[in-house]
mmCIF file of C-alpha atoms and ligand atoms in Angstrom:
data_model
loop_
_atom_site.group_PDB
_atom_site.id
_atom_site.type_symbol
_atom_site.label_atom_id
_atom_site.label_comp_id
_atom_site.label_asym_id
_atom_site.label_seq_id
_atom_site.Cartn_x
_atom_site.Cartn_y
_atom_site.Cartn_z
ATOM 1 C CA UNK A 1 207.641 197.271 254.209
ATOM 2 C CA UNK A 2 204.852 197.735 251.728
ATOM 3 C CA UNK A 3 202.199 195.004 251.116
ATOM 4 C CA UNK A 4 204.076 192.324 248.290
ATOM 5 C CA UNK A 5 202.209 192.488 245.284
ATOM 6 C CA UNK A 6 201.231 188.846 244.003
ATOM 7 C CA UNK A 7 198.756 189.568 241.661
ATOM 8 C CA UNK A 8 198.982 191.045 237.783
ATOM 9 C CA UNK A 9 196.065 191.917 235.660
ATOM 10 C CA UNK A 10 196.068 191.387 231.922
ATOM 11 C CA UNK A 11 193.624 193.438 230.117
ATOM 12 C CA UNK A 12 192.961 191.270 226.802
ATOM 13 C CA UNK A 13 189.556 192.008 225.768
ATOM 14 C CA UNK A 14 190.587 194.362 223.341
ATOM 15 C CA UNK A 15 189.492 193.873 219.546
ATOM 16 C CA UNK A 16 192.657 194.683 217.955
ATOM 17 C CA UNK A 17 191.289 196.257 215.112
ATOM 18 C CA UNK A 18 195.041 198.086 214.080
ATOM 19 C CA UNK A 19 195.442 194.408 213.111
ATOM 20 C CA UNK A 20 192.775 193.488 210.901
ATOM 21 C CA UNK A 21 192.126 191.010 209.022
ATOM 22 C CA UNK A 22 194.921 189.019 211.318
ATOM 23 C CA UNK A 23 192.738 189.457 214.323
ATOM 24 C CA UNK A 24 189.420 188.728 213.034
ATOM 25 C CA UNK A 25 189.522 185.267 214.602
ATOM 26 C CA UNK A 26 193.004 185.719 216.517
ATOM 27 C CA UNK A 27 193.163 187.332 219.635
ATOM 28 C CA UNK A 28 195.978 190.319 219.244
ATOM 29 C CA UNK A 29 197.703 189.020 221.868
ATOM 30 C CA UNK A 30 198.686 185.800 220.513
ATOM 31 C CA UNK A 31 199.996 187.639 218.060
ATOM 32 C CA UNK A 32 203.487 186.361 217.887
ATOM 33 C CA UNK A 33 206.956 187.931 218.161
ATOM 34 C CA UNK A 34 209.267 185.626 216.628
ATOM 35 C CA UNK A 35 207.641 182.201 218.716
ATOM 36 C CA UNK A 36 205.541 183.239 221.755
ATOM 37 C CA UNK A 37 202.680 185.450 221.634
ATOM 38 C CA UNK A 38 202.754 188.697 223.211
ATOM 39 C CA UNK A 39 200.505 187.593 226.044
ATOM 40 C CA UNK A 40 203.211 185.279 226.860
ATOM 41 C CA UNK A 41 205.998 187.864 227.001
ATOM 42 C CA UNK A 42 203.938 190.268 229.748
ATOM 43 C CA UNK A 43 203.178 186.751 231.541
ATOM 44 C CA UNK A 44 206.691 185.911 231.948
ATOM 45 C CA UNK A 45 207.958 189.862 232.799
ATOM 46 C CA UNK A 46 205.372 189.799 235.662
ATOM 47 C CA UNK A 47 206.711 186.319 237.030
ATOM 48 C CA UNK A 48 210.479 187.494 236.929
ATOM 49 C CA UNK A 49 208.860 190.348 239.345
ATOM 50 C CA UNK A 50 207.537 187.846 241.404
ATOM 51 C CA UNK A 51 203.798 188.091 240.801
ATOM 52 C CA UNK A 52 202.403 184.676 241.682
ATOM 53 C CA UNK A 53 198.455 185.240 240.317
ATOM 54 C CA UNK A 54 197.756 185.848 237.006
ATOM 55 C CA UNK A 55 194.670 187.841 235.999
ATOM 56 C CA UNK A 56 193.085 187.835 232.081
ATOM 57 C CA UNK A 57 190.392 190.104 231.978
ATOM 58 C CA UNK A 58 189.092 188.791 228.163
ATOM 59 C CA UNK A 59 185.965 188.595 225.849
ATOM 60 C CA UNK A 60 184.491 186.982 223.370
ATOM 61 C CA UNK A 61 187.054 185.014 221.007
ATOM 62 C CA UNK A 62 189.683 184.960 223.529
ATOM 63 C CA UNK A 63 189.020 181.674 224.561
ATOM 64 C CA UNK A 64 192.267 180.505 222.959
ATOM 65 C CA UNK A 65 194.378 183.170 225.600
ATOM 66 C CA UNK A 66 193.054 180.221 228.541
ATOM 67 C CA UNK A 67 194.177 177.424 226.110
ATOM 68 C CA UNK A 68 197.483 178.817 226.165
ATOM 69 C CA UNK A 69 197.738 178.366 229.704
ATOM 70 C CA UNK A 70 196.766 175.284 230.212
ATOM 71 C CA UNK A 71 198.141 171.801 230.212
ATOM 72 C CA UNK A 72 198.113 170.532 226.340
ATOM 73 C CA UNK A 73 197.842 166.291 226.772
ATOM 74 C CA UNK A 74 197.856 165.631 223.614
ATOM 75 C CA UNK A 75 200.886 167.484 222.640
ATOM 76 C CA UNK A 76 202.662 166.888 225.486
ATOM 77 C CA UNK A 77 202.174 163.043 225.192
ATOM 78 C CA UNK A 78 203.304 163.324 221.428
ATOM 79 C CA UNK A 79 206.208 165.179 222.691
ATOM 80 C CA UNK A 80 207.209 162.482 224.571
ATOM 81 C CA UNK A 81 206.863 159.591 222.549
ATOM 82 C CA UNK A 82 209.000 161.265 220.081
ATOM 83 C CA UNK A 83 211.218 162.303 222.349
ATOM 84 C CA UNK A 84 211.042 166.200 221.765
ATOM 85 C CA UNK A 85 212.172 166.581 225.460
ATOM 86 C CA UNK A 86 213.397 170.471 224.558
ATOM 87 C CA UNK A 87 210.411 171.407 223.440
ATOM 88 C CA UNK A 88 208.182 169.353 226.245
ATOM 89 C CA UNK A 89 210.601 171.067 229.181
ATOM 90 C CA UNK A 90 209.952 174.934 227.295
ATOM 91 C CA UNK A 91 206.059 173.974 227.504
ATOM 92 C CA UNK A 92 205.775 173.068 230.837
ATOM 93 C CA UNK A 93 208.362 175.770 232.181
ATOM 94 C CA UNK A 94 206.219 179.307 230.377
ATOM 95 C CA UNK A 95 202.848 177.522 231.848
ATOM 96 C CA UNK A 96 201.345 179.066 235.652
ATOM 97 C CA UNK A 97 201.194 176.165 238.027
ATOM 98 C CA UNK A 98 197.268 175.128 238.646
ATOM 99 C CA UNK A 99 194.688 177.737 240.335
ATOM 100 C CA UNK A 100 197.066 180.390 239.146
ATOM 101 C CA UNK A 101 194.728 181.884 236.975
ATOM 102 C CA UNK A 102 192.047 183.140 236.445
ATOM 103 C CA UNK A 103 189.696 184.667 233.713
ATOM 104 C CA UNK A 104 186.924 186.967 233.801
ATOM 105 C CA UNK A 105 185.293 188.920 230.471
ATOM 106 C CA UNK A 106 185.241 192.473 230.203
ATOM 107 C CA UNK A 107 181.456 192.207 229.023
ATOM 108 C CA UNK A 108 181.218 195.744 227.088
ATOM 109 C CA UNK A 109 184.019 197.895 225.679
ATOM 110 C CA UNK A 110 183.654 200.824 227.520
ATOM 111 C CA UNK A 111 187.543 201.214 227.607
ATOM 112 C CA UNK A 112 191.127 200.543 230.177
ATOM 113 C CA UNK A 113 189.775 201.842 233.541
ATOM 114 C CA UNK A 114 186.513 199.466 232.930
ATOM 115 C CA UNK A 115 188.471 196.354 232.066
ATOM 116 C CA UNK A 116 190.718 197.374 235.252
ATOM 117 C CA UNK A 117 187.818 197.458 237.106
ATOM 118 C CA UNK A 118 185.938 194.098 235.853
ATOM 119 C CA UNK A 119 189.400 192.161 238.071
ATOM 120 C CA UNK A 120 188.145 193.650 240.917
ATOM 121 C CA UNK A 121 186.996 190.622 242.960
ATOM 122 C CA UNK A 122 189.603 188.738 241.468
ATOM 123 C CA UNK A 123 192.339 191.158 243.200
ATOM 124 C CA UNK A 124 190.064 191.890 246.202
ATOM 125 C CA UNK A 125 192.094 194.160 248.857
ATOM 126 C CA UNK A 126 195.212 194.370 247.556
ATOM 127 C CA UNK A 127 197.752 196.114 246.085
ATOM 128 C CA UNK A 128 198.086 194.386 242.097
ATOM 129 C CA UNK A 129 200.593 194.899 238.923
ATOM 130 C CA UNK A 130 198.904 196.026 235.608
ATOM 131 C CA UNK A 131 200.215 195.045 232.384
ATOM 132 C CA UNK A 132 199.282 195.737 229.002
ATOM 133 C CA UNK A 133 200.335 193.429 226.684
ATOM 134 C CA UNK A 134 200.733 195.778 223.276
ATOM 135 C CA UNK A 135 203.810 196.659 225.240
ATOM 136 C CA UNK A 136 206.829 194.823 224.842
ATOM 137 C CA UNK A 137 210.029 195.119 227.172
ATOM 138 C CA UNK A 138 213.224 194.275 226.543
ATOM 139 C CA UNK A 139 215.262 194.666 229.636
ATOM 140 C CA UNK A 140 217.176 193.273 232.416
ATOM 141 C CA UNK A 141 215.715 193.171 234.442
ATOM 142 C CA UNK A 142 212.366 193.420 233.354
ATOM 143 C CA UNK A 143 210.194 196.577 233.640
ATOM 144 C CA UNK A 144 208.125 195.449 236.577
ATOM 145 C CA UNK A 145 210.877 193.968 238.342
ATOM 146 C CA UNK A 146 212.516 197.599 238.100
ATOM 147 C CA UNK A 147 209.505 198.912 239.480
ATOM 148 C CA UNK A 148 209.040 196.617 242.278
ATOM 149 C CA UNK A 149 212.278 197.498 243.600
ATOM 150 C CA UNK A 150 210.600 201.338 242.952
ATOM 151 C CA UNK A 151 207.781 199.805 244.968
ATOM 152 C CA UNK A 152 209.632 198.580 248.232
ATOM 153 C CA UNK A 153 211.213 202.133 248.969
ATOM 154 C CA UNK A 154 208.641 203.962 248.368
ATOM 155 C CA UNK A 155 204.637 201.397 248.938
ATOM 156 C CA UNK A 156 202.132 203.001 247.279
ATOM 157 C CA UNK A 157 201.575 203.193 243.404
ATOM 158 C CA UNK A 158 204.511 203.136 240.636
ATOM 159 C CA UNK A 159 204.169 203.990 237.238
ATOM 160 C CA UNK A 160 206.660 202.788 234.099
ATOM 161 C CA UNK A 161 207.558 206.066 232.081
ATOM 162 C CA UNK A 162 209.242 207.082 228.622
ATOM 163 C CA UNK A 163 209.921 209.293 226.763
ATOM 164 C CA UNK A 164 208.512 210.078 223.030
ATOM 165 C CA UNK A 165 209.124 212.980 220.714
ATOM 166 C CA UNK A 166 207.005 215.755 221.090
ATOM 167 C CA UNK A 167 204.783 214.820 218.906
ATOM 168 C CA UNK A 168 203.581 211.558 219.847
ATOM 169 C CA UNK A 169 202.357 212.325 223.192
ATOM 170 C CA UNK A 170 198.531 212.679 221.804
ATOM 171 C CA UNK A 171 198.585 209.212 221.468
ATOM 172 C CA UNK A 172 199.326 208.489 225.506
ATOM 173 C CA UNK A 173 198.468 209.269 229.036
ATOM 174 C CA UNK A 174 201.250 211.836 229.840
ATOM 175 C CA UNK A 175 202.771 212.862 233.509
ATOM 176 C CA UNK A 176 204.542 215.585 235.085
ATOM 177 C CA UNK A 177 207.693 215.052 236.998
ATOM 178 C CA UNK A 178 208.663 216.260 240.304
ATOM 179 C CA UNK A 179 211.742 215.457 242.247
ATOM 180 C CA UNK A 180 213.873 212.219 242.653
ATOM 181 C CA UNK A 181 215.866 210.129 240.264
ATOM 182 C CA UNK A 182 215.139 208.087 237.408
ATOM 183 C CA UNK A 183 214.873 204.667 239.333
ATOM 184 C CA UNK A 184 211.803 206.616 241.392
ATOM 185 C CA UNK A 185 210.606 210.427 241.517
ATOM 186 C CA UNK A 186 207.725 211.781 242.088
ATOM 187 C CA UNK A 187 204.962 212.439 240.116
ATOM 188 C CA UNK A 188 202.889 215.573 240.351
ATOM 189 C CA UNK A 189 199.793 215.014 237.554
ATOM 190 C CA UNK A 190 199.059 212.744 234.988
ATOM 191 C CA UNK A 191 196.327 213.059 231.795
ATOM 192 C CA UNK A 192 195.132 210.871 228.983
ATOM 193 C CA UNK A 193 195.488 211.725 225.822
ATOM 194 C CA UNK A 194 196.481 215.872 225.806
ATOM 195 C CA UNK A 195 196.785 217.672 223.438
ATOM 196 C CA UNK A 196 200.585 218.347 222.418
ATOM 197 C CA UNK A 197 200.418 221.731 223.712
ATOM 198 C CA UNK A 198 198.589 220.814 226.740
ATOM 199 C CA UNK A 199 201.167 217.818 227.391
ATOM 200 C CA UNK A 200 202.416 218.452 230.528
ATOM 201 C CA UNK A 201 206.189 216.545 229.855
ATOM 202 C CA UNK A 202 207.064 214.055 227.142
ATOM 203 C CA UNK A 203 206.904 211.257 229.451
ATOM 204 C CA UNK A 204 203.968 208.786 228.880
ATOM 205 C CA UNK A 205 202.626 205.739 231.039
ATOM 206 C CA UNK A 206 204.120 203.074 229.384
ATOM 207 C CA UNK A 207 201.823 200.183 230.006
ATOM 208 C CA UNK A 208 203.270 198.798 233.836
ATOM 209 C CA UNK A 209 201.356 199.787 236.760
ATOM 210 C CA UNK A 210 201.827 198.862 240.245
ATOM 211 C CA UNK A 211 198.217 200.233 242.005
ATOM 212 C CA UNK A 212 196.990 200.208 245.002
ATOM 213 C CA UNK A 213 193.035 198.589 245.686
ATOM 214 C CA UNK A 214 191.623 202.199 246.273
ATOM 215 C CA UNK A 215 191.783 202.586 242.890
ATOM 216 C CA UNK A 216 188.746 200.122 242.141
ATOM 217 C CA UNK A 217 186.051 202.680 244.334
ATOM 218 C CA UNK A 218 187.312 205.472 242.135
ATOM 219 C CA UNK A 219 186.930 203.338 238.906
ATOM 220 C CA UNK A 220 183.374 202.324 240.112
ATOM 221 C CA UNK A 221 182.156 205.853 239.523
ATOM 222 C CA UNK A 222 184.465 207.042 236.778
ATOM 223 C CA UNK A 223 182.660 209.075 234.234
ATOM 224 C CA UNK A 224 183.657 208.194 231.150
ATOM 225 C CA UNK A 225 187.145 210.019 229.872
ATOM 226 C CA UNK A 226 189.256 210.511 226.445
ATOM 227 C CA UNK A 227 187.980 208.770 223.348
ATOM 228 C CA UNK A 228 184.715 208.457 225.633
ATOM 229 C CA UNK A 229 186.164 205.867 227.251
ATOM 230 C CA UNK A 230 186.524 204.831 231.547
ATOM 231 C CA UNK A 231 190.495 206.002 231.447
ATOM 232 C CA UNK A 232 192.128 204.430 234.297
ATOM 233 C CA UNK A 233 194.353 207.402 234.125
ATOM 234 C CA UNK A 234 191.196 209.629 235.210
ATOM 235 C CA UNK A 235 191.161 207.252 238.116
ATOM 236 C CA UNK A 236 194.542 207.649 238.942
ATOM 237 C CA UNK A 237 194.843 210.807 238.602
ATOM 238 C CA UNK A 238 192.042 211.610 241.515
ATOM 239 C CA UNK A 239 194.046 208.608 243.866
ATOM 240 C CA UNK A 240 196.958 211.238 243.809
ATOM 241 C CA UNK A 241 195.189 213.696 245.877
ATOM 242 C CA UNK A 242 195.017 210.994 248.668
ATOM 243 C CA UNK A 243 198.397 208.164 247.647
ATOM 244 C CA UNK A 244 201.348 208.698 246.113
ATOM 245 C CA UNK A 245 202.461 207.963 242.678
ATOM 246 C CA UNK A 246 206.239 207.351 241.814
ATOM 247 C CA UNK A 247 207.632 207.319 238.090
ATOM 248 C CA UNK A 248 210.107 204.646 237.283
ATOM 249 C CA UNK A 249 212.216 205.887 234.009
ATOM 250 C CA UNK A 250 213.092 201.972 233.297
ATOM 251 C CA UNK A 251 216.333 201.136 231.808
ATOM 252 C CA UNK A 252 215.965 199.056 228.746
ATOM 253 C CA UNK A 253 214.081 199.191 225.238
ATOM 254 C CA UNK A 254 209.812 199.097 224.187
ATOM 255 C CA UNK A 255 208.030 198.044 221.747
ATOM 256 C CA UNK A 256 204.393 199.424 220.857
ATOM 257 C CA UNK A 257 203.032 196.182 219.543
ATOM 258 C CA UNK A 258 199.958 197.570 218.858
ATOM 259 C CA UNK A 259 201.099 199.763 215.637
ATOM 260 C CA UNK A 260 202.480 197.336 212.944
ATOM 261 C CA UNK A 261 205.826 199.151 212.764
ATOM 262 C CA UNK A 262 206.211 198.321 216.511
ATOM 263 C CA UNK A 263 205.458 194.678 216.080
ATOM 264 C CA UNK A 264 207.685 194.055 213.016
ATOM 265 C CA UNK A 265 210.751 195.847 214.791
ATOM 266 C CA UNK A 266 209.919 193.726 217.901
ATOM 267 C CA UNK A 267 210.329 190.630 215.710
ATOM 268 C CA UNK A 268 213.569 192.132 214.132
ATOM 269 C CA UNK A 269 215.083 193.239 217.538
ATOM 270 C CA UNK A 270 214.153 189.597 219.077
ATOM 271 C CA UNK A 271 214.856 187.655 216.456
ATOM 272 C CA UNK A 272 218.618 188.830 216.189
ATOM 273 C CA UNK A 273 218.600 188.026 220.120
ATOM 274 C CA UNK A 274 218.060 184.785 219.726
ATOM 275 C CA UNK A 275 221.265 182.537 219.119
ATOM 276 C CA UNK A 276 219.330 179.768 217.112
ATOM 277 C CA UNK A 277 218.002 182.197 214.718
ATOM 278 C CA UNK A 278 220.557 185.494 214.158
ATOM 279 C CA UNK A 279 223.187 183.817 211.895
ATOM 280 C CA UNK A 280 220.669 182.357 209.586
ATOM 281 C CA UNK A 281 218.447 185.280 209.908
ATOM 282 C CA UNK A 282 221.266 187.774 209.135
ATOM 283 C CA UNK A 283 221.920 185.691 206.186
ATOM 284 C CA UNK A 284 218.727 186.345 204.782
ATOM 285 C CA UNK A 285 218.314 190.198 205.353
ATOM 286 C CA UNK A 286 221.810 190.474 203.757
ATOM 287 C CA UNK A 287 220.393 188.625 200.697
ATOM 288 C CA UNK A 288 218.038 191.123 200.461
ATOM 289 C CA UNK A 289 220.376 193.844 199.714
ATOM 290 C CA UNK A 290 218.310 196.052 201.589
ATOM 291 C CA UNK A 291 221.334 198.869 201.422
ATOM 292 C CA UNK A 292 219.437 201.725 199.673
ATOM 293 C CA UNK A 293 215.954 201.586 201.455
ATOM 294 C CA UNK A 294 217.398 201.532 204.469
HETATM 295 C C1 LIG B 1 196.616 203.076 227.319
HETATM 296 C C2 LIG B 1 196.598 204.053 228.486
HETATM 297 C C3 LIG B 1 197.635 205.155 228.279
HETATM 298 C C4 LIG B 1 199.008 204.540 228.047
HETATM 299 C C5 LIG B 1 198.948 203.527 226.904
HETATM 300 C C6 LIG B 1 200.264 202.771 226.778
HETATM 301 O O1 LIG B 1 196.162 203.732 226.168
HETATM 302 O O2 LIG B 1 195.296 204.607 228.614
HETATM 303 O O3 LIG B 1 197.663 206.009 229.379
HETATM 304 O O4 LIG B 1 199.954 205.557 227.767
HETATM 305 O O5 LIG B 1 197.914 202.555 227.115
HETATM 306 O O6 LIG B 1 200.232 201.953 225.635
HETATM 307 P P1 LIG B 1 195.657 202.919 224.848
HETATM 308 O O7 LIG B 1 196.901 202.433 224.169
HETATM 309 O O8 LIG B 1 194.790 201.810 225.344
HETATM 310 O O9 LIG B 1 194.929 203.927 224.013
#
């Protein structure tokens, strides 16, 4: 049996800047689809997968990510005198018991494989789950459950993969394939950010990682990468010559909430999820008469 992972890293020191002027003083990932913030959404697909640590790597203005996760007295005791007991029992249910957490700033953007790296104490020797909030999952289960179950066959590290049309994968780190199924195959090579033509599949790392600690020495020393940034896919990509990596082709659908039209069809998707909201919200989009621009 592999080493259980217990730990997930957040990476939320990002400035969001595809969201301006929202995130001016508004951390991107409290950016919310329909009530909870994205943050909230990874937080909760990482303790379905059992992950018992939770790991922010922030910055500056983020302050209001550790307010999220803590204990709220005041509106908890107001919630209780007025007897808002549904709301109270939601509040206390999303929040990481005590010690749980913990937070440590990303002190200069110098890109993924950096903020990875900057958790590094935090996660010590141990295999940890990476999540990246802009990405929303809707499955069941969730991604990194899916890949956990990836992870006890096969130890080592696990990457969540999808596939985009041709010519999107510029925008991604992309892999090559080799053998095995979609629930866990092989992967050959990985690179940030190719060119189209130099893409070596269509499949791109979709935001879930499941890495083993070795990864940290290589990050230590990782010139910089794509965009001039420390890529943790450079990183990962020199592990494979020593570890394996296994793709996981989840089962379920993603949302890119960091480009607006990703966000706003997250909302739409969840929102018609939701049984206290589709009737009336279907209601409204119908009075729109949307029929010819759609
Ligand atoms: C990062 C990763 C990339 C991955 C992407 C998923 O890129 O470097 O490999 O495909 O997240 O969203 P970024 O979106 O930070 O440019």
């Amino acid at each position: 049996m592999p080493k259980r992972v217990r730990t997930a890293v957040f990476p939320v020191a990002g400035l969001g800047t595809r969201f301006l002027p929202a995130t001016k003083a508004l951390p991107k990932e409290m950016l919310t689809v329909v009530d909870r913030p994205l943050i909230q959404y990874a937080v909760e697909e990482a303790r379905e997968a059992g992950i018992e640590h939770f790991v922010f790597v922030t910055g500056r203005n983020k302050g209001v990510i550790e307010d999220h996760f803590d204990r709220q007295f005041e509106l908890e005791t107001t919630l209780e005198v007025r007897g808002k007991t549904a709301a109270l029992n939601e509040l206390r249910k999303d929040l990481p018991s005590a010690g749980r957490t913990s937070f440590t700033r990303q002190q200069e953007p110098l890109g993924l494989g950096h903020a990875v790296w900057c958790a590094r104490d935090i996660v010590g020797d141990n295999p940890f789950a990476l999540l990246l909030p802009d990405m929303l999952f809707k499955g069941e289960p969730g991604v990194l459950r899916q890949m956990m179950d990836a992870y006890e066959e096969t130890g080592g590290n696990v990457i969540a993969v999808e596939e985009v049309p041709e010519q999107d994968v510029s925008a991604y780190g992309v892999i090559a394939r080799g053998d095995g199924p979609d629930s866990g195959f092989k992967i050959t090579g990985m690179v940030e950010k190719p060119k189209r033509e130099d893409a070596p599949s269509n499949l791109i790392i979709s935001g879930r990682y499941i890495l083993q600690p070795e990864v940290f020495t290589l990050l230590a020393d990782q010139p910089r990468g794509a965009g001039g940034e420390i890529q943790i896919t450079d990183a990962m990509q020199t592990l494979m010559q020593t570890q394996n990596f296994t793709g996981v082709k989840y089962q379920g659908q993603s949302f890119d909430c960091g480009s607006k039209i990703g966000f706003l069809t997250a909302n739409v998707v969840y929102a018609l999820d939701r049984d206290d909201i589709r009737d009336g919200f279907v209601k409204e989009l119908r009075k729109l008469d949307l029929g010819d621009q759609l």
